[in-house]
PDB file of C-alpha atoms and ligand atoms in Angstrom:
ATOM      1  CA  MET L   1     -25.532  17.031  29.149  1.00  0.00           C
ATOM      2  CA  ASN L   2     -27.636  20.065  30.447  1.00  0.00           C
ATOM      3  CA  GLU L   3     -26.088  19.465  33.970  1.00  0.00           C
ATOM      4  CA  LYS L   4     -22.634  20.072  32.391  1.00  0.00           C
ATOM      5  CA  PHE L   5     -23.817  23.115  30.577  1.00  0.00           C
ATOM      6  CA  GLU L   6     -25.288  24.409  33.687  1.00  0.00           C
ATOM      7  CA  PHE L   7     -22.133  23.791  35.601  1.00  0.00           C
ATOM      8  CA  LEU L   8     -20.070  25.675  33.077  1.00  0.00           C
ATOM      9  CA  ILE L   9     -22.413  28.701  33.120  1.00  0.00           C
ATOM     10  CA  VAL L  10     -22.694  28.848  36.963  1.00  0.00           C
ATOM     11  CA  GLN L  11     -18.955  28.676  37.324  1.00  0.00           C
ATOM     12  CA  LEU L  12     -18.457  31.314  34.737  1.00  0.00           C
ATOM     13  CA  ILE L  13     -20.867  33.702  36.521  1.00  0.00           C
ATOM     14  CA  GLU L  14     -19.332  33.060  39.939  1.00  0.00           C
ATOM     15  CA  LYS L  15     -15.714  33.064  39.049  1.00  0.00           C
ATOM     16  CA  GLY L  16     -15.262  34.468  35.537  1.00  0.00           C
ATOM     17  CA  TYR L  17     -14.201  31.032  34.152  1.00  0.00           C
ATOM     18  CA  ALA L  18     -15.125  27.411  34.283  1.00  0.00           C
ATOM     19  CA  VAL L  19     -13.005  24.261  34.075  1.00  0.00           C
ATOM     20  CA  LEU L  20     -14.789  20.989  33.686  1.00  0.00           C
ATOM     21  CA  ASP L  21     -13.317  17.299  33.321  1.00  0.00           C
ATOM     22  CA  ASP L  22     -14.634  14.612  31.082  1.00  0.00           C
ATOM     23  CA  PHE L  23     -16.556  16.954  28.910  1.00  0.00           C
ATOM     24  CA  ILE L  24     -15.533  15.014  25.916  1.00  0.00           C
ATOM     25  CA  PRO L  25     -15.657  11.224  26.033  1.00  0.00           C
ATOM     26  CA  GLU L  26     -12.238   9.401  26.198  1.00  0.00           C
ATOM     27  CA  LYS L  27     -12.729   7.516  22.771  1.00  0.00           C
ATOM     28  CA  VAL L  28     -13.767  10.782  21.074  1.00  0.00           C
ATOM     29  CA  VAL L  29     -10.548  12.428  22.639  1.00  0.00           C
ATOM     30  CA  LYS L  30      -8.423   9.753  21.085  1.00  0.00           C
ATOM     31  CA  SER L  31      -9.929  10.033  17.731  1.00  0.00           C
ATOM     32  CA  LEU L  32      -9.647  13.749  17.622  1.00  0.00           C
ATOM     33  CA  ALA L  33      -5.831  13.477  18.640  1.00  0.00           C
ATOM     34  CA  GLU L  34      -5.541  10.969  15.622  1.00  0.00           C
ATOM     35  CA  ASN L  35      -7.183  13.539  13.350  1.00  0.00           C
ATOM     36  CA  LEU L  36      -4.900  16.260  14.395  1.00  0.00           C
ATOM     37  CA  HIS L  37      -1.913  14.073  13.884  1.00  0.00           C
ATOM     38  CA  LYS L  38      -3.187  13.089  10.287  1.00  0.00           C
ATOM     39  CA  ARG L  39      -3.628  16.831   9.515  1.00  0.00           C
ATOM     40  CA  PHE L  40      -0.067  17.424  10.839  1.00  0.00           C
ATOM     41  CA  SER L  41       1.380  14.809   8.658  1.00  0.00           C
ATOM     42  CA  VAL L  42      -0.016  16.061   5.573  1.00  0.00           C
ATOM     43  CA  GLY L  43       0.995  19.565   6.172  1.00  0.00           C
ATOM     44  CA  GLU L  44      -2.462  21.125   7.200  1.00  0.00           C
ATOM     45  CA  MET L  45      -1.287  22.433  10.524  1.00  0.00           C
ATOM     46  CA  LYS L  46      -0.167  26.017   9.888  1.00  0.00           C
ATOM     47  CA  GLU L  47       1.384  28.959  11.843  1.00  0.00           C
ATOM     48  CA  ALA L  48      -1.536  31.274  13.071  1.00  0.00           C
ATOM     49  CA  GLY L  49      -1.912  34.821  12.371  1.00  0.00           C
ATOM     50  CA  ILE L  50      -2.526  37.170  15.256  1.00  0.00           C
ATOM     51  CA  GLY L  51      -5.401  39.644  15.339  1.00  0.00           C
ATOM     52  CA  ARG L  52      -4.820  41.343  11.979  1.00  0.00           C
ATOM     53  CA  SER L  53      -4.271  45.016  12.795  1.00  0.00           C
ATOM     54  CA  ASN L  54      -2.182  44.471  15.898  1.00  0.00           C
ATOM     55  CA  ASP L  55       1.389  45.048  14.860  1.00  0.00           C
ATOM     56  CA  PHE L  56       2.829  44.753  18.278  1.00  0.00           C
ATOM     57  CA  GLN L  57       1.365  41.264  18.480  1.00  0.00           C
ATOM     58  CA  LYS L  58       4.054  39.870  16.104  1.00  0.00           C
ATOM     59  CA  LYS L  59       3.599  36.300  15.636  1.00  0.00           C
ATOM     60  CA  GLU L  60       7.173  34.992  16.095  1.00  0.00           C
ATOM     61  CA  ASN L  61       7.405  36.133  19.697  1.00  0.00           C
ATOM     62  CA  TYR L  62       3.829  35.940  20.574  1.00  0.00           C
ATOM     63  CA  ARG L  63       2.702  32.410  19.747  1.00  0.00           C
ATOM     64  CA  SER L  64       4.442  29.564  18.283  1.00  0.00           C
ATOM     65  CA  ASP L  65       1.724  26.753  18.039  1.00  0.00           C
ATOM     66  CA  VAL L  66       0.371  25.434  14.633  1.00  0.00           C
ATOM     67  CA  ILE L  67      -3.404  25.410  13.915  1.00  0.00           C
ATOM     68  CA  SER L  68      -6.071  24.008  11.532  1.00  0.00           C
ATOM     69  CA  TRP L  69      -9.640  25.056  11.469  1.00  0.00           C
ATOM     70  CA  LEU L  70     -12.532  22.563  11.763  1.00  0.00           C
ATOM     71  CA  ASP L  71     -15.245  22.502   9.071  1.00  0.00           C
ATOM     72  CA  ASN L  72     -18.524  23.161  10.909  1.00  0.00           C
ATOM     73  CA  ASP L  73     -20.328  20.768   8.420  1.00  0.00           C
ATOM     74  CA  THR L  74     -17.844  18.006   8.847  1.00  0.00           C
ATOM     75  CA  ASP L  75     -19.156  14.487   8.955  1.00  0.00           C
ATOM     76  CA  GLN L  76     -16.074  12.941  10.625  1.00  0.00           C
ATOM     77  CA  GLU L  77     -17.536  11.071  13.563  1.00  0.00           C
ATOM     78  CA  ALA L  78     -15.473  12.336  16.408  1.00  0.00           C
ATOM     79  CA  GLU L  79     -15.468  16.086  15.051  1.00  0.00           C
ATOM     80  CA  ARG L  80     -19.339  15.785  14.622  1.00  0.00           C
ATOM     81  CA  ILE L  81     -19.773  14.592  18.289  1.00  0.00           C
ATOM     82  CA  PHE L  82     -17.465  17.431  19.569  1.00  0.00           C
ATOM     83  CA  LEU L  83     -19.031  20.096  17.403  1.00  0.00           C
ATOM     84  CA  ASP L  84     -22.554  18.954  18.460  1.00  0.00           C
ATOM     85  CA  LEU L  85     -21.459  19.465  22.214  1.00  0.00           C
ATOM     86  CA  ILE L  86     -20.366  22.940  21.477  1.00  0.00           C
ATOM     87  CA  ASP L  87     -23.543  23.560  19.417  1.00  0.00           C
ATOM     88  CA  GLY L  88     -25.525  22.310  22.475  1.00  0.00           C
ATOM     89  CA  LEU L  89     -23.641  24.721  24.734  1.00  0.00           C
ATOM     90  CA  MET L  90     -24.298  27.575  22.440  1.00  0.00           C
ATOM     91  CA  GLN L  91     -28.105  26.606  22.261  1.00  0.00           C
ATOM     92  CA  TYR L  92     -28.256  26.288  26.016  1.00  0.00           C
ATOM     93  CA  LEU L  93     -26.648  29.761  26.547  1.00  0.00           C
ATOM     94  CA  ASN L  94     -29.094  31.314  24.194  1.00  0.00           C
ATOM     95  CA  ARG L  95     -32.113  29.690  25.873  1.00  0.00           C
ATOM     96  CA  THR L  96     -31.028  30.391  29.438  1.00  0.00           C
ATOM     97  CA  CYS L  97     -28.976  33.536  29.221  1.00  0.00           C
ATOM     98  CA  TYR L  98     -30.396  35.323  26.316  1.00  0.00           C
ATOM     99  CA  THR L  99     -26.861  35.505  24.634  1.00  0.00           C
ATOM    100  CA  SER L 100     -27.890  35.735  20.885  1.00  0.00           C
ATOM    101  CA  LEU L 101     -25.028  33.559  19.920  1.00  0.00           C
ATOM    102  CA  LYS L 102     -25.099  32.690  16.099  1.00  0.00           C
ATOM    103  CA  THR L 103     -22.190  30.440  15.164  1.00  0.00           C
ATOM    104  CA  TYR L 104     -18.996  29.192  16.457  1.00  0.00           C
ATOM    105  CA  GLU L 105     -15.352  28.742  15.059  1.00  0.00           C
ATOM    106  CA  ILE L 106     -12.968  26.038  16.262  1.00  0.00           C
ATOM    107  CA  HIS L 107      -9.378  25.002  15.377  1.00  0.00           C
ATOM    108  CA  TYR L 108      -7.105  22.208  16.299  1.00  0.00           C
ATOM    109  CA  ALA L 109      -3.766  23.434  17.764  1.00  0.00           C
ATOM    110  CA  MET L 110      -0.465  21.630  18.391  1.00  0.00           C
ATOM    111  CA  TYR L 111       2.282  22.941  20.685  1.00  0.00           C
ATOM    112  CA  LYS L 112       5.575  21.329  19.971  1.00  0.00           C
ATOM    113  CA  PRO L 113       8.058  21.269  22.800  1.00  0.00           C
ATOM    114  CA  GLY L 114       9.442  24.783  23.302  1.00  0.00           C
ATOM    115  CA  THR L 115       6.272  26.408  21.997  1.00  0.00           C
ATOM    116  CA  PHE L 116       3.964  28.849  23.729  1.00  0.00           C
ATOM    117  CA  TYR L 117       1.251  31.481  23.523  1.00  0.00           C
ATOM    118  CA  LYS L 118       1.923  34.671  25.462  1.00  0.00           C
ATOM    119  CA  ARG L 119      -0.611  36.470  27.648  1.00  0.00           C
ATOM    120  CA  HIS L 120      -3.508  37.784  25.503  1.00  0.00           C
ATOM    121  CA  LEU L 121      -7.255  38.439  25.118  1.00  0.00           C
ATOM    122  CA  ASP L 122      -9.270  36.397  22.475  1.00  0.00           C
ATOM    123  CA  GLN L 123     -11.393  39.251  21.200  1.00  0.00           C
ATOM    124  CA  PHE L 124      -9.492  41.415  18.887  1.00  0.00           C
ATOM    125  CA  GLN L 125     -10.421  44.791  17.785  1.00  0.00           C
ATOM    126  CA  SER L 126     -10.853  43.288  14.291  1.00  0.00           C
ATOM    127  CA  ASP L 127     -13.045  40.361  15.475  1.00  0.00           C
ATOM    128  CA  SER L 128     -15.488  41.637  18.166  1.00  0.00           C
ATOM    129  CA  GLY L 129     -17.882  38.711  17.327  1.00  0.00           C
ATOM    130  CA  ARG L 130     -16.079  36.427  19.697  1.00  0.00           C
ATOM    131  CA  GLN L 131     -18.031  36.328  22.920  1.00  0.00           C
ATOM    132  CA  PHE L 132     -17.023  33.100  24.771  1.00  0.00           C
ATOM    133  CA  SER L 133     -13.914  31.021  24.526  1.00  0.00           C
ATOM    134  CA  VAL L 134     -13.984  27.243  24.786  1.00  0.00           C
ATOM    135  CA  VAL L 135     -10.672  25.329  24.988  1.00  0.00           C
ATOM    136  CA  SER L 136     -10.538  21.381  25.120  1.00  0.00           C
ATOM    137  CA  TYR L 137      -7.584  19.243  25.470  1.00  0.00           C
ATOM    138  CA  LEU L 138      -6.601  16.006  23.702  1.00  0.00           C
ATOM    139  CA  ASN L 139      -3.552  14.955  25.770  1.00  0.00           C
ATOM    140  CA  ASP L 140      -3.051  11.590  27.420  1.00  0.00           C
ATOM    141  CA  ASP L 141      -1.766  11.651  31.073  1.00  0.00           C
ATOM    142  CA  TRP L 142      -0.498  15.226  31.219  1.00  0.00           C
ATOM    143  CA  GLN L 143       1.878  15.842  34.158  1.00  0.00           C
ATOM    144  CA  PRO L 144       2.893  19.093  35.847  1.00  0.00           C
ATOM    145  CA  GLU L 145       6.439  18.743  34.504  1.00  0.00           C
ATOM    146  CA  ASP L 146       5.283  18.741  31.030  1.00  0.00           C
ATOM    147  CA  GLY L 147       4.557  22.421  31.276  1.00  0.00           C
ATOM    148  CA  GLY L 148       2.123  23.853  28.789  1.00  0.00           C
ATOM    149  CA  GLU L 149      -0.131  25.151  31.420  1.00  0.00           C
ATOM    150  CA  LEU L 150      -2.911  27.432  30.704  1.00  0.00           C
ATOM    151  CA  VAL L 151      -2.668  30.533  33.088  1.00  0.00           C
ATOM    152  CA  LEU L 152      -5.953  32.435  33.520  1.00  0.00           C
ATOM    153  CA  TYR L 153      -5.427  35.963  34.991  1.00  0.00           C
ATOM    154  CA  THR L 154      -8.596  36.371  37.064  1.00  0.00           C
ATOM    155  CA  ASN L 155      -9.629  39.062  39.614  1.00  0.00           C
ATOM    156  CA  GLU L 156      -8.579  36.615  42.319  1.00  0.00           C
ATOM    157  CA  GLY L 157      -5.182  35.988  40.879  1.00  0.00           C
ATOM    158  CA  GLU L 158      -3.583  33.602  38.550  1.00  0.00           C
ATOM    159  CA  ILE L 159      -5.303  30.132  37.982  1.00  0.00           C
ATOM    160  CA  THR L 160      -3.236  27.293  36.506  1.00  0.00           C
ATOM    161  CA  VAL L 161      -4.959  24.659  34.373  1.00  0.00           C
ATOM    162  CA  LEU L 162      -3.213  21.516  33.101  1.00  0.00           C
ATOM    163  CA  PRO L 163      -4.178  20.455  29.537  1.00  0.00           C
ATOM    164  CA  LYS L 164      -5.725  17.246  30.645  1.00  0.00           C
ATOM    165  CA  GLY L 165      -7.527  15.262  27.950  1.00  0.00           C
ATOM    166  CA  GLY L 166     -11.192  15.590  27.868  1.00  0.00           C
ATOM    167  CA  ARG L 167     -11.199  18.711  30.009  1.00  0.00           C
ATOM    168  CA  ILE L 168     -12.952  21.972  28.882  1.00  0.00           C
ATOM    169  CA  VAL L 169     -12.230  25.539  29.880  1.00  0.00           C
ATOM    170  CA  PHE L 170     -14.841  28.236  29.316  1.00  0.00           C
ATOM    171  CA  PHE L 171     -14.454  32.038  29.756  1.00  0.00           C
ATOM    172  CA  LYS L 172     -15.576  35.400  28.251  1.00  0.00           C
ATOM    173  CA  SER L 173     -13.357  36.194  25.220  1.00  0.00           C
ATOM    174  CA  ASP L 174     -13.276  40.072  25.892  1.00  0.00           C
ATOM    175  CA  VAL L 175     -12.378  40.152  29.467  1.00  0.00           C
ATOM    176  CA  LEU L 176     -10.183  37.223  30.634  1.00  0.00           C
ATOM    177  CA  GLU L 177      -6.479  37.484  29.759  1.00  0.00           C
ATOM    178  CA  HIS L 178      -4.574  34.177  29.526  1.00  0.00           C
ATOM    179  CA  GLU L 179      -1.506  32.595  28.457  1.00  0.00           C
ATOM    180  CA  VAL L 180      -0.117  29.100  27.442  1.00  0.00           C
ATOM    181  CA  LYS L 181       3.177  28.392  29.286  1.00  0.00           C
ATOM    182  CA  THR L 182       6.010  26.711  27.133  1.00  0.00           C
ATOM    183  CA  ALA L 183       5.214  23.124  26.651  1.00  0.00           C
ATOM    184  CA  HIS L 184       7.849  20.591  27.166  1.00  0.00           C
ATOM    185  CA  ARG L 185       5.948  17.788  25.478  1.00  0.00           C
ATOM    186  CA  GLU L 186       3.654  17.797  22.452  1.00  0.00           C
ATOM    187  CA  ARG L 187       0.481  19.580  23.649  1.00  0.00           C
ATOM    188  CA  LEU L 188      -2.877  19.043  21.594  1.00  0.00           C
ATOM    189  CA  SER L 189      -5.986  21.148  21.882  1.00  0.00           C
ATOM    190  CA  LEU L 190      -9.195  22.297  20.285  1.00  0.00           C
ATOM    191  CA  THR L 191      -9.789  25.986  20.769  1.00  0.00           C
ATOM    192  CA  GLY L 192     -13.106  27.603  19.780  1.00  0.00           C
ATOM    193  CA  TRP L 193     -15.250  30.706  20.145  1.00  0.00           C
ATOM    194  CA  LEU L 194     -18.944  31.172  20.378  1.00  0.00           C
ATOM    195  CA  LYS L 195     -19.850  34.312  18.327  1.00  0.00           C
ATOM    196  CA  ASN L 196     -22.776  36.654  17.933  1.00  0.00           C
ATOM    197  CA  GLY L 197     -21.866  37.871  14.421  1.00  0.00           C
TER     198      GLY L 197
HETATM  199  C1  OGA M   1      -6.005  30.201  22.163  1.00  0.00           C
HETATM  200  C2  OGA M   1      -5.555  29.953  23.561  1.00  0.00           C
HETATM  201  C3  OGA M   1      -5.412  28.221  25.273  1.00  0.00           C
HETATM  202  C4  OGA M   1      -4.972  26.734  25.512  1.00  0.00           C
HETATM  203  O1  OGA M   1      -5.741  29.480  21.220  1.00  0.00           O
HETATM  204  O2  OGA M   1      -6.266  31.426  21.998  1.00  0.00           O
HETATM  205  O3  OGA M   1      -5.617  30.791  24.495  1.00  0.00           O
HETATM  206  O4  OGA M   1      -4.922  26.381  26.534  1.00  0.00           O
HETATM  207  N1  OGA M   1      -5.564  28.517  23.889  1.00  0.00           N
HETATM  208  O5  OGA M   1      -4.660  26.024  24.378  1.00  0.00           O
HETATM  209 MN1   MN M   2      -6.452  32.548  23.814  1.00  0.00          MN
END
């Protein structure tokens, strides 16, 4: 796993973002997608608020996904495997990059057809603890015509990332603006942040 962590960090330093496939094992991806659907069917997937004090980022026209937070102490098997991977990445960063990260927060997200999340930064004025963003996908066989691309607005231009199952995207929360284009098919993800406070 250290090679994967190393790859993510080197890419982030060189390009300002990292994309890595097969970060989450296929069986775990499947099981996490099932958990998400269960949460949806019992009404636990809810509309997300936007950075509390930002009035202009009104929810209705800014993002239209639904989310549900993970419990960091979960003993659900797939969630535990995933959270341990994220914890491993956090520990590796602290050991090798002196990042002083303390915790993480992660939510499931579901984008129904027609939903999106407009261009934004993940670090809000009201939540400066978010240092690194980690986004993982739980989708089977995503095709370009399914939409729902993640667009990263980097110094070298726009990078388009398809939300392919098992893939992880990693970037600095305070500098990299990004956007989720309108999905044409149900789009499942886990979005998280590594925090220093
Ligand atoms: C977010 C976000 C990106 C994605 O939830 O803040 O930008 O690809 N998600 O789901
Ligand atoms: Mn974001």
